[in-house]
Tab-separated table of C-alpha atoms and ligand atoms in Angstrom:
chain	number	residue	atom	x	y	z
V	1	MET	CA	0.000	0.000	0.000
V	2	ASP	CA	1.266	3.509	-0.857
V	3	THR	CA	1.544	6.156	1.832
V	4	LEU	CA	1.188	9.850	1.079
V	5	LYS	CA	3.097	11.879	3.645
V	6	VAL	CA	2.251	15.484	4.369
V	7	GLN	CA	4.171	17.704	6.744
V	8	GLY	CA	1.734	20.427	7.713
V	9	GLY	CA	2.251	24.037	8.651
V	10	TYR	CA	3.608	25.394	5.364
V	11	PRO	CA	1.447	28.057	3.706
V	12	LEU	CA	0.803	27.450	0.003
V	13	ARG	CA	1.868	30.149	-2.428
V	14	GLY	CA	2.242	30.435	-6.181
V	15	GLU	CA	0.605	29.536	-9.454
V	16	LEU	CA	-0.373	26.087	-10.747
V	17	LYS	CA	-1.978	24.784	-13.917
V	18	VAL	CA	-4.684	22.276	-13.046
V	19	GLN	CA	-4.707	18.839	-14.758
V	20	GLY	CA	-7.423	17.826	-17.220
V	21	SER	CA	-10.728	16.517	-15.901
V	22	LYS	CA	-11.032	12.814	-15.101
V	23	ASN	CA	-14.806	12.686	-15.242
V	24	THR	CA	-14.799	14.476	-18.606
V	25	VAL	CA	-12.214	12.366	-20.381
V	26	LEU	CA	-13.538	8.916	-19.356
V	27	PRO	CA	-16.930	9.110	-21.143
V	28	MET	CA	-15.207	10.627	-24.190
V	29	MET	CA	-12.853	7.637	-24.309
V	30	ALA	CA	-15.941	5.416	-24.279
V	31	ALA	CA	-17.514	7.572	-27.002
V	32	ALA	CA	-14.497	6.960	-29.238
V	33	VAL	CA	-15.633	3.357	-29.805
V	34	LEU	CA	-18.746	4.647	-31.582
V	35	TYR	CA	-16.609	5.708	-34.534
V	36	LYS	CA	-14.667	3.607	-37.047
V	37	GLY	CA	-11.787	6.057	-37.093
V	38	VAL	CA	-9.517	8.277	-35.030
V	39	THR	CA	-10.300	10.416	-32.000
V	40	VAL	CA	-7.662	12.668	-30.448
V	41	LEU	CA	-8.025	13.972	-26.907
V	42	THR	CA	-5.579	16.532	-25.494
V	43	ASN	CA	-4.879	17.738	-21.942
V	44	VAL	CA	-5.680	14.192	-20.787
V	45	PRO	CA	-4.654	13.583	-17.147
V	46	MET	CA	-2.092	10.794	-16.661
V	47	ILE	CA	-4.047	9.065	-13.888
V	48	ARG	CA	-4.874	5.450	-13.041
V	49	ASP	CA	-8.490	5.603	-14.231
V	50	VAL	CA	-7.327	6.756	-17.660
V	51	TYR	CA	-4.731	3.945	-17.845
V	52	CYS	CA	-7.383	1.445	-16.767
V	53	MET	CA	-9.767	2.649	-19.489
V	54	ILE	CA	-6.900	2.457	-22.022
V	55	HIS	CA	-6.336	-1.164	-21.011
V	56	ILE	CA	-10.009	-1.987	-21.546
V	57	LEU	CA	-10.070	-0.246	-24.925
V	58	GLU	CA	-6.918	-2.084	-26.073
V	59	THR	CA	-8.425	-5.399	-24.974
V	60	ILE	CA	-11.478	-4.873	-27.164
V	61	GLY	CA	-9.384	-3.913	-30.170
V	62	VAL	CA	-8.899	-0.135	-30.039
V	63	ARG	CA	-5.414	1.047	-31.017
V	64	VAL	CA	-4.148	3.533	-28.437
V	65	VAL	CA	-1.204	5.929	-28.304
V	66	PHE	CA	-0.850	8.028	-25.146
V	67	SER	CA	2.015	10.390	-24.565
V	68	ASP	CA	2.490	13.834	-23.085
V	69	HIS	CA	-1.214	14.161	-22.184
V	70	CYS	CA	-2.296	13.504	-25.773
V	71	LEU	CA	-4.439	10.408	-26.330
V	72	VAL	CA	-5.015	8.996	-29.797
V	73	LEU	CA	-7.732	6.348	-30.089
V	74	ASP	CA	-8.301	4.422	-33.308
V	75	ALA	CA	-11.419	2.260	-33.022
V	76	SER	CA	-11.575	1.302	-36.716
V	77	SER	CA	-10.828	-2.361	-35.985
V	78	LEU	CA	-12.878	-2.832	-32.817
V	79	GLN	CA	-13.293	-6.600	-32.363
V	80	SER	CA	-15.093	-7.383	-29.163
V	81	GLY	CA	-17.898	-6.165	-26.951
V	82	GLU	CA	-16.613	-8.068	-23.936
V	83	ILE	CA	-15.136	-5.894	-21.184
V	84	PRO	CA	-12.647	-7.769	-18.978
V	85	LEU	CA	-14.067	-8.471	-15.529
V	86	GLU	CA	-10.957	-7.400	-13.604
V	87	ASP	CA	-11.004	-3.941	-15.225
V	88	VAL	CA	-14.701	-3.391	-14.592
V	89	LYS	CA	-14.063	-4.076	-10.914
V	90	LYS	CA	-11.347	-1.413	-10.854
V	91	MET	CA	-13.253	1.390	-12.442
V	92	ARG	CA	-16.883	2.381	-12.440
V	93	SER	CA	-16.732	4.370	-15.678
V	94	SER	CA	-16.281	1.143	-17.592
V	95	ILE	CA	-20.104	0.912	-17.438
V	96	MET	CA	-20.118	3.793	-19.923
V	97	LEU	CA	-18.946	1.387	-22.569
V	98	LEU	CA	-22.254	-0.467	-22.423
V	99	GLY	CA	-24.196	2.149	-24.410
V	100	ALA	CA	-21.305	2.820	-26.775
V	101	LEU	CA	-20.624	-0.891	-27.541
V	102	LEU	CA	-24.319	-1.631	-28.023
V	103	GLY	CA	-24.410	1.283	-30.430
V	104	ARG	CA	-21.349	0.212	-32.402
V	105	LEU	CA	-21.489	-3.621	-32.279
V	106	GLY	CA	-25.011	-4.434	-31.095
V	107	GLU	CA	-23.584	-6.388	-28.168
V	108	ALA	CA	-21.790	-5.841	-24.894
V	109	VAL	CA	-20.793	-8.038	-21.971
V	110	THR	CA	-19.751	-6.537	-18.680
V	111	SER	CA	-20.207	-7.001	-14.962
V	112	TYR	CA	-21.206	-4.817	-12.051
V	113	PRO	CA	-18.784	-1.901	-11.868
V	114	GLY	CA	-16.342	-1.056	-9.091
V	115	GLY	CA	-14.787	2.326	-8.332
V	116	CYS	CA	-14.934	4.220	-5.050
V	117	SER	CA	-16.635	2.611	-2.056
V	118	ILE	CA	-18.908	5.523	-1.234
V	119	GLY	CA	-22.208	3.688	-0.907
V	120	LYS	CA	-24.623	1.764	-3.096
V	121	ARG	CA	-24.025	2.495	-6.734
V	122	PRO	CA	-26.854	0.830	-8.651
V	123	ILE	CA	-27.039	0.960	-12.439
V	124	ASP	CA	-30.787	0.385	-12.765
V	125	LEU	CA	-31.318	3.713	-14.537
V	126	HIS	CA	-28.682	2.815	-17.142
V	127	LEU	CA	-30.217	-0.588	-17.828
V	128	GLU	CA	-33.851	0.637	-17.922
V	129	ALA	CA	-32.939	3.328	-20.435
V	130	LEU	CA	-30.994	0.974	-22.712
V	131	ARG	CA	-33.903	-1.493	-22.618
V	132	ALA	CA	-36.268	1.325	-23.630
V	133	MET	CA	-33.955	1.899	-26.592
V	134	GLY	CA	-34.294	-1.689	-27.799
V	135	ALA	CA	-31.568	-3.548	-25.911
V	136	ASP	CA	-32.191	-7.028	-24.585
V	137	ILE	CA	-30.301	-7.184	-21.287
V	138	GLN	CA	-29.697	-10.333	-19.240
V	139	ASP	CA	-28.531	-9.453	-15.749
V	140	ASP	CA	-27.795	-12.234	-13.234
V	141	GLY	CA	-26.507	-9.825	-10.574
V	142	ILE	CA	-22.879	-10.478	-11.566
V	143	CYS	CA	-22.666	-10.462	-15.327
V	144	ILE	CA	-24.580	-8.178	-17.687
V	145	ARG	CA	-25.136	-9.403	-21.265
V	146	ALA	CA	-26.703	-6.915	-23.629
V	147	GLY	CA	-27.641	-7.355	-27.254
V	148	THR	CA	-29.728	-5.602	-29.872
V	149	LYS	CA	-30.522	-5.845	-33.581
V	150	LYS	CA	-30.476	-2.058	-33.663
V	151	LEU	CA	-30.982	0.593	-30.987
V	152	HIS	CA	-33.823	3.028	-31.566
V	153	GLY	CA	-34.594	6.439	-30.120
V	154	ALA	CA	-36.879	6.704	-27.095
V	155	ARG	CA	-38.280	9.223	-24.670
V	156	ILE	CA	-36.530	8.564	-21.340
V	157	SER	CA	-37.477	10.280	-18.139
V	158	LEU	CA	-34.857	9.741	-15.411
V	159	ARG	CA	-36.123	9.377	-11.828
V	160	PHE	CA	-32.863	11.023	-10.723
V	161	PRO	CA	-30.502	13.089	-12.902
V	162	SER	CA	-27.744	10.468	-12.818
V	163	VAL	CA	-24.518	11.590	-14.475
V	164	GLY	CA	-23.501	8.102	-15.570
V	165	ALA	CA	-26.946	7.135	-16.857
V	166	THR	CA	-27.210	10.383	-18.842
V	167	GLU	CA	-23.782	9.695	-20.379
V	168	ASN	CA	-24.661	6.099	-21.242
V	169	ILE	CA	-27.921	7.167	-22.885
V	170	LEU	CA	-26.136	9.899	-24.860
V	171	LEU	CA	-23.643	7.380	-26.254
V	172	ALA	CA	-26.338	4.841	-27.133
V	173	ALA	CA	-28.534	7.573	-28.624
V	174	ALA	CA	-25.720	8.794	-30.859
V	175	ALA	CA	-25.788	5.429	-32.662
V	176	ALA	CA	-29.539	4.739	-32.432
V	177	ASP	CA	-32.063	5.210	-35.214
V	178	GLY	CA	-34.278	8.231	-34.652
V	179	VAL	CA	-34.612	10.715	-31.847
V	180	THR	CA	-33.911	10.174	-28.148
V	181	VAL	CA	-35.194	12.663	-25.599
V	182	ILE	CA	-33.716	12.582	-22.073
V	183	GLU	CA	-35.926	14.239	-19.480
V	184	ASN	CA	-34.440	15.158	-16.085
V	185	ALA	CA	-30.981	14.706	-17.623
V	186	ALA	CA	-27.950	15.475	-15.447
V	187	ARG	CA	-26.678	19.015	-16.024
V	188	GLU	CA	-23.123	18.515	-14.764
V	189	PRO	CA	-20.351	20.197	-16.789
V	190	GLU	CA	-19.111	16.743	-17.800
V	191	ILE	CA	-22.428	16.195	-19.615
V	192	THR	CA	-22.188	19.545	-21.383
V	193	GLU	CA	-18.641	18.715	-22.477
V	194	LEU	CA	-19.663	15.240	-23.690
V	195	CYS	CA	-22.456	16.799	-25.759
V	196	LEU	CA	-20.024	19.337	-27.253
V	197	PHE	CA	-17.618	16.503	-28.060
V	198	LEU	CA	-20.349	14.377	-29.682
V	199	GLN	CA	-21.525	17.388	-31.695
V	200	LYS	CA	-17.963	17.818	-32.968
V	201	MET	CA	-18.007	14.122	-33.893
V	202	GLY	CA	-21.108	14.760	-36.024
V	203	VAL	CA	-23.977	13.839	-33.670
V	204	ARG	CA	-26.962	16.193	-33.686
V	205	ILE	CA	-27.741	17.240	-30.088
V	206	THR	CA	-29.742	20.057	-28.552
V	207	GLY	CA	-30.236	20.996	-24.910
V	208	ALA	CA	-26.682	20.330	-23.638
V	209	GLY	CA	-26.404	21.583	-20.062
V	210	THR	CA	-30.178	21.615	-19.540
V	211	GLY	CA	-32.491	19.033	-18.012
V	212	MET	CA	-33.886	18.075	-21.428
V	213	ILE	CA	-31.446	16.779	-24.040
V	214	CYS	CA	-32.495	15.720	-27.509
V	215	VAL	CA	-30.269	13.503	-29.682
V	216	ARG	CA	-30.864	12.633	-33.341
V	217	GLY	CA	-28.864	9.467	-33.824
V	218	GLY	CA	-27.351	7.610	-36.702
V	219	SER	CA	-25.488	10.450	-38.442
V	220	GLY	CA	-22.135	9.777	-40.069
V	221	LEU	CA	-19.314	10.450	-37.606
V	222	CYS	CA	-15.938	11.992	-38.304
V	223	ASP	CA	-12.380	12.261	-36.945
V	224	THR	CA	-12.492	14.502	-33.900
V	225	SER	CA	-10.005	16.220	-31.675
V	226	TYR	CA	-11.020	17.718	-28.370
V	227	GLN	CA	-9.243	19.474	-25.513
V	228	ILE	CA	-10.216	18.228	-22.065
V	229	PRO	CA	-11.001	21.136	-19.723
V	230	GLY	CA	-9.318	21.490	-16.327
V	231	ASP	CA	-10.588	19.306	-13.497
V	232	ARG	CA	-12.994	21.326	-11.360
V	233	ILE	CA	-12.685	18.895	-8.429
V	234	VAL	CA	-8.873	18.860	-8.456
V	235	ALA	CA	-8.987	22.673	-8.588
V	236	GLY	CA	-11.422	22.673	-5.665
V	237	THR	CA	-9.131	20.326	-3.716
V	238	TYR	CA	-6.156	22.684	-4.103
V	239	LEU	CA	-8.308	25.674	-3.117
V	240	ALA	CA	-9.270	23.711	-0.014
V	241	ALA	CA	-5.592	22.953	0.726
V	242	ALA	CA	-4.758	26.663	0.463
V	243	ALA	CA	-7.717	27.512	2.706
V	244	ALA	CA	-6.530	25.025	5.355
V	245	ALA	CA	-2.800	25.762	5.153
V	246	GLY	CA	-3.177	29.490	4.492
V	247	GLY	CA	-1.422	31.344	1.694
V	248	ASP	CA	-2.059	32.831	-1.711
V	249	VAL	CA	-2.599	30.471	-4.657
V	250	CYS	CA	-3.596	31.102	-8.264
V	251	LEU	CA	-4.910	28.146	-10.285
V	252	THR	CA	-4.988	28.340	-14.073
V	253	GLY	CA	-6.410	26.046	-16.755
V	254	VAL	CA	-9.812	25.790	-15.085
V	255	TYR	CA	-13.156	26.936	-16.426
V	256	THR	CA	-14.549	28.784	-13.412
V	257	PRO	CA	-18.194	29.047	-14.596
V	258	TYR	CA	-18.289	25.277	-13.835
V	259	MET	CA	-17.203	25.939	-10.227
V	260	THR	CA	-19.580	28.649	-9.068
V	261	SER	CA	-21.150	26.894	-6.076
V	262	ALA	CA	-17.786	25.710	-4.700
V	263	LEU	CA	-16.186	29.141	-5.152
V	264	GLN	CA	-19.052	30.736	-3.263
V	265	VAL	CA	-18.624	28.296	-0.369
V	266	PHE	CA	-14.910	29.159	-0.055
V	267	ARG	CA	-15.956	32.802	0.175
V	268	ASP	CA	-18.515	31.881	2.840
V	269	CYS	CA	-15.621	30.279	4.744
V	270	GLY	CA	-13.969	33.692	4.896
V	271	CYS	CA	-11.356	33.132	2.178
V	272	ASP	CA	-10.635	35.899	-0.294
V	273	VAL	CA	-11.528	34.259	-3.624
V	274	THR	CA	-11.394	36.086	-6.954
V	275	TRP	CA	-11.614	34.650	-10.429
V	276	GLY	CA	-11.644	35.254	-14.155
V	277	LYS	CA	-13.024	32.832	-16.724
V	278	GLU	CA	-9.977	30.555	-16.668
V	279	HIS	CA	-8.199	31.215	-13.403
V	280	VAL	CA	-9.026	31.455	-9.733
V	281	ARG	CA	-7.032	32.981	-6.872
V	282	ILE	CA	-7.514	32.210	-3.199
V	283	ARG	CA	-5.988	34.040	-0.261
V	284	SER	CA	-6.460	32.563	3.177
V	285	ASP	CA	-5.198	33.700	6.570
V	286	ARG	CA	-6.442	30.398	8.072
V	287	ARG	CA	-9.260	32.121	9.932
V	288	ILE	CA	-11.987	29.839	8.610
V	289	LEU	CA	-15.605	30.789	9.221
V	290	PRO	CA	-18.098	28.003	9.866
V	291	VAL	CA	-20.816	27.320	7.307
V	292	PRO	CA	-24.135	26.729	9.123
V	293	MET	CA	-25.487	24.277	6.547
V	294	ILE	CA	-24.209	23.056	3.195
V	295	CYS	CA	-26.034	20.353	1.239
V	296	THR	CA	-24.625	18.393	-1.673
V	297	SER	CA	-26.930	18.161	-4.672
V	298	PRO	CA	-26.783	17.645	-8.423
V	299	TYR	CA	-25.247	20.449	-10.504
V	300	PRO	CA	-25.485	23.424	-10.209
V	301	GLY	CA	-25.618	22.603	-6.484
V	302	PHE	CA	-22.584	21.942	-4.306
V	303	PRO	CA	-20.827	18.830	-5.716
V	304	THR	CA	-20.618	15.657	-3.653
V	305	ASP	CA	-17.035	15.255	-4.896
V	306	MET	CA	-16.075	18.448	-3.041
V	307	GLN	CA	-17.807	17.438	0.172
V	308	SER	CA	-14.855	15.662	1.843
V	309	PRO	CA	-12.278	18.368	0.987
V	310	LEU	CA	-14.708	20.971	2.350
V	311	MET	CA	-15.178	18.925	5.526
V	312	ALA	CA	-11.391	19.024	5.999
V	313	VAL	CA	-11.437	22.836	5.754
V	314	LEU	CA	-14.400	23.212	8.119
V	315	ALA	CA	-12.571	21.059	10.681
V	316	TYR	CA	-10.492	24.242	11.241
V	317	ALA	CA	-13.448	26.658	11.402
V	318	ASP	CA	-14.124	28.977	14.273
V	319	GLY	CA	-17.512	27.439	15.121
V	320	ILE	CA	-19.917	24.680	14.132
V	321	SER	CA	-20.751	23.689	10.542
V	322	VAL	CA	-23.177	21.102	9.194
V	323	ILE	CA	-22.779	19.195	5.930
V	324	GLU	CA	-25.648	17.173	4.479
V	325	GLU	CA	-24.646	14.520	1.920
V	326	ASN	CA	-27.504	13.798	-0.462
V	327	ILE	CA	-25.851	11.827	-3.278
V	328	PHE	CA	-23.637	9.048	-1.869
V	329	GLU	CA	-24.558	7.843	1.617
V	330	GLU	CA	-21.098	6.642	2.688
V	331	ARG	CA	-19.209	9.709	1.612
V	332	LEU	CA	-19.189	11.136	5.124
V	333	ASN	CA	-16.913	8.279	6.245
V	334	CYS	CA	-13.949	10.579	5.808
V	335	GLY	CA	-15.054	12.287	9.043
V	336	ALA	CA	-13.829	9.359	11.166
V	337	GLN	CA	-10.333	9.661	9.663
V	338	LEU	CA	-10.271	13.419	10.241
V	339	CYS	CA	-11.148	12.716	13.896
V	340	ARG	CA	-7.920	10.715	14.173
V	341	MET	CA	-6.161	14.010	13.459
V	342	GLY	CA	-8.041	15.734	16.264
V	343	ALA	CA	-11.106	16.951	14.386
V	344	ASP	CA	-14.435	16.862	16.202
V	345	ILE	CA	-17.015	15.520	13.746
V	346	GLN	CA	-20.260	13.788	14.632
V	347	ILE	CA	-22.051	11.866	11.899
V	348	THR	CA	-25.747	11.112	12.100
V	349	HIS	CA	-27.387	9.523	9.047
V	350	ASN	CA	-26.453	11.786	6.122
V	351	ARG	CA	-25.341	14.740	8.228
V	352	ALA	CA	-21.969	15.679	9.649
V	353	ARG	CA	-21.750	18.186	12.485
V	354	ILE	CA	-18.266	19.651	12.443
V	355	ILE	CA	-17.062	21.459	15.543
V	356	GLY	CA	-14.107	23.441	14.322
V	357	GLN	CA	-10.749	23.139	16.108
V	358	LYS	CA	-7.854	25.601	16.284
V	359	GLU	CA	-5.404	22.854	15.476
V	360	LEU	CA	-5.260	19.346	13.978
V	361	LYS	CA	-2.291	17.036	14.470
V	362	GLY	CA	-0.496	14.721	12.093
V	363	ALA	CA	-1.627	11.096	12.411
V	364	TRP	CA	-1.836	7.758	10.619
V	365	VAL	CA	-5.013	7.812	8.536
V	366	GLU	CA	-6.514	5.811	5.688
V	367	ALA	CA	-7.891	6.972	2.359
V	368	GLY	CA	-11.234	5.148	2.069
V	369	ASP	CA	-11.992	6.586	-1.358
V	370	LEU	CA	-10.536	9.008	-3.892
V	371	ARG	CA	-11.930	12.288	-2.540
V	372	ALA	CA	-11.525	11.208	1.087
V	373	GLY	CA	-7.834	10.638	0.377
V	374	ALA	CA	-7.554	14.107	-1.114
V	375	ALA	CA	-9.450	15.579	1.849
V	376	LEU	CA	-6.983	14.024	4.283
V	377	ALA	CA	-4.148	15.681	2.365
V	378	VAL	CA	-6.033	18.985	2.651
V	379	ALA	CA	-6.435	18.615	6.419
V	380	ALA	CA	-2.818	17.494	6.750
V	381	ALA	CA	-1.548	20.577	4.916
V	382	GLY	CA	-2.876	22.709	7.773
V	383	ALA	CA	-2.013	20.328	10.627
V	384	CYS	CA	0.936	20.257	13.017
V	385	GLY	CA	3.430	17.512	12.257
V	386	ILE	CA	3.434	14.733	9.700
V	387	THR	CA	0.320	12.923	8.509
V	388	LYS	CA	0.707	9.541	6.827
V	389	ILE	CA	-2.178	8.667	4.534
V	390	ALA	CA	-2.313	4.956	3.758
V	391	ASP	CA	-3.783	4.670	0.308
V	392	PRO	CA	-4.617	1.442	-1.528
V	393	GLY	CA	-4.446	3.371	-4.817
V	394	HIS	CA	-7.427	5.713	-4.674
V	395	ILE	CA	-5.629	9.066	-4.877
V	396	ARG	CA	-3.671	8.212	-8.033
V	397	ARG	CA	-6.947	7.193	-9.703
V	398	GLY	CA	-7.827	10.876	-9.954
V	399	TYR	CA	-4.810	13.047	-9.100
V	400	GLU	CA	-1.900	12.970	-11.529
V	401	ALA	CA	0.692	14.308	-9.096
V	402	ILE	CA	-0.815	15.652	-5.889
V	403	ASP	CA	2.638	15.498	-4.267
V	404	GLN	CA	4.387	17.549	-6.962
V	405	ASP	CA	1.494	19.984	-7.309
V	406	LEU	CA	1.469	20.808	-3.605
V	407	GLN	CA	5.294	20.909	-3.518
V	408	MET	CA	5.236	23.471	-6.350
V	409	LEU	CA	3.114	25.621	-4.061
V	410	GLY	CA	5.531	25.243	-1.151
V	411	GLY	CA	3.846	22.325	0.612
V	412	LYS	CA	5.846	19.399	2.031
V	413	VAL	CA	4.194	16.378	0.442
V	414	TRP	CA	5.780	13.126	-0.765
V	415	TRP	CA	4.935	9.483	-1.492
R	501	LIG	C1	-20.441	10.570	-11.350
R	501	LIG	C2	-19.009	10.920	-11.057
R	501	LIG	C3	-18.772	11.037	-9.564
R	501	LIG	C4	-19.750	12.019	-8.967
R	501	LIG	C5	-21.177	11.660	-9.350
R	501	LIG	C6	-22.199	12.689	-8.898
R	501	LIG	C7	-17.776	9.920	-12.876
R	501	LIG	C8	-16.797	8.892	-13.295
R	501	LIG	N1	-18.135	9.888	-11.609
R	501	LIG	O1	-20.676	9.295	-10.757
R	501	LIG	O2	-17.440	11.499	-9.350
R	501	LIG	O3	-19.624	12.002	-7.558
R	501	LIG	O4	-21.294	11.553	-10.779
R	501	LIG	O5	-21.887	13.939	-9.394
R	501	LIG	O6	-18.156	10.778	-13.642
R	501	LIG	N2	-28.163	6.128	-9.130
R	501	LIG	C9	-29.194	5.196	-9.135
R	501	LIG	N3	-29.313	4.378	-10.230
R	501	LIG	C10	-28.493	4.466	-11.301
R	501	LIG	C11	-27.456	5.414	-11.278
R	501	LIG	C12	-27.303	6.233	-10.175
R	501	LIG	O7	-29.961	5.099	-8.185
R	501	LIG	O8	-28.681	3.699	-12.256
R	501	LIG	C13	-27.995	7.003	-7.945
R	501	LIG	C14	-26.661	6.740	-7.228
R	501	LIG	O9	-26.776	5.696	-6.291
R	501	LIG	C15	-26.402	8.069	-6.547
R	501	LIG	C16	-26.985	9.079	-7.531
R	501	LIG	O10	-27.880	8.339	-8.378
R	501	LIG	O11	-27.109	8.162	-5.337
R	501	LIG	C17	-25.943	9.800	-8.353
R	501	LIG	O12	-25.233	8.882	-9.145
R	501	LIG	P1	-24.643	9.281	-10.562
R	501	LIG	O13	-25.008	10.696	-10.879
R	501	LIG	O14	-25.032	8.224	-11.527
R	501	LIG	O15	-23.087	9.222	-10.295
R	501	LIG	P2	-21.988	8.478	-11.157
R	501	LIG	O16	-22.261	8.665	-12.607
R	501	LIG	O17	-21.810	7.119	-10.627
C-alpha cells in the first residue's frame, strides 16, 4: 500500500496549472468506440483511471497511443464487446462502454462496476434506459449481457438526474435510429462537455447543459479532436488545501463558470476568492468561518465530490458547521479519519456536524476513497506535524501528481 506523507504548517503560495478533468475524459474515451476512425483527446490527465480505461479499450481492439497528455484512439478495428471483468471491478466508468458498444457492435458483456466505495451504486437507470432503446439485457446480478438488432430512439425520463446514466444514454442515442429525448438529464459540466464533443463528432444534439437533451442518432461520424477542460474537483481540492494551510494560490487552466457553487462556499468560509473565466485565486489567513449548513446536490448545487475536501477545511473553522450529503450515503466516512487528526465531527445519518478546532495534528489515517484521500491531504496541509495517509491506490486514480502539485506551491508532500 502507498503512503502519502504530508508535513503540515507550510502556507501554500504560487501559481499552478490544473490537470485535465477525469470525469470528462472517461466518457469521451468510451464515445471513441462509436466511430470507425480516429479520435484525439488533449490535456488528458495521466491518472490510473485513464490507464485502466486504455487497457479496456486495447483489450477490445482499439489502437491507443498516449504520450504527453495527448491520447489517440483508433477504433476502426474494434473486435469485441466483452469488457474484462478485472477492469470493470477497478473502475466504475467502464459501465459507460455499455451504451457505446451496443451502439457500435449491437452487443456488450460486462459485470457490475467497481470504483470508489462511497455507498450503493446501482445501475438500474442505465439498464432501464438501454432497454427502452431496444436492448435485450440479461442481468444475473454479476454479469450483464446486452444485445440488440439495432438501438432506436426513445423518450426517457430519469427518476434522478444520474450523471452516468445520462452519459450512457447519450452514447447509445448517438448510434440509435431516430430521436432520443432525455428528461431530467444530469446538467453537470461533464455532460455539457460530452455533448459538445459528440456534436464535434457529427452527432446532432440540442439541450446540452439543460435538463432536457435531444439527440438525433445515426449520423455519419468523423475524426475529432477535443481538448479536455481542467478538473474542477482537483482545482477545488487545491483551493481547499490553500484555505486550510493558508497562503495565496492562483490556479490556471480551469473553467470557473463550472465551479460557481464551490467558489461561493470558499468565500462563505472567509477566504478571499477572486476569479476570471480561466483562473481562480484564493488568499487565506487560516481564519476559517463556519458554514451553518451546506447540502450536496446535483449540478449546479454543491458537488458531492467536493464534500470531503470541504469537511477538511471546516474542521479548522471557528464554530460549528453542518454538511448534508444527499448523493452518496457513505461519503461522510472521511469524518472518522479526520477525527484521528483531532477533528471533532459527529455523523448522524447523512449529516456531519463539524465542531471546528484551532489545530489538527499529524496522524496515521486511511484513504477510504478518492476524494476522502484528497481531503486528508487537505487537512494534513494545515495540521501540526506529519500525517501519513495509507492509500490502496485511490488518490492516483484521480490526481496525476498531488505530491508535486502541492510541492510546487511550497507544501511538504511526498509518497
Ligand atoms: C459521477 C461521477 C462522480 C460524482 C457523481 C455525482 C464519474 C466517473 N463519476 O458518478 O465522481 O460524484 O457523478 O456527481 O463521472 N443512481 C441510481 N441508479 C443508477 C445510477 C445512479 O440510483 O442507475 C444514484 C446513485 O446511487 C447516486 C446518484 O444516483 O445516489 C448519483 O449517481 P450518478 O449521478 O449516476 O453518479 P456516477 O455517474 O456514478
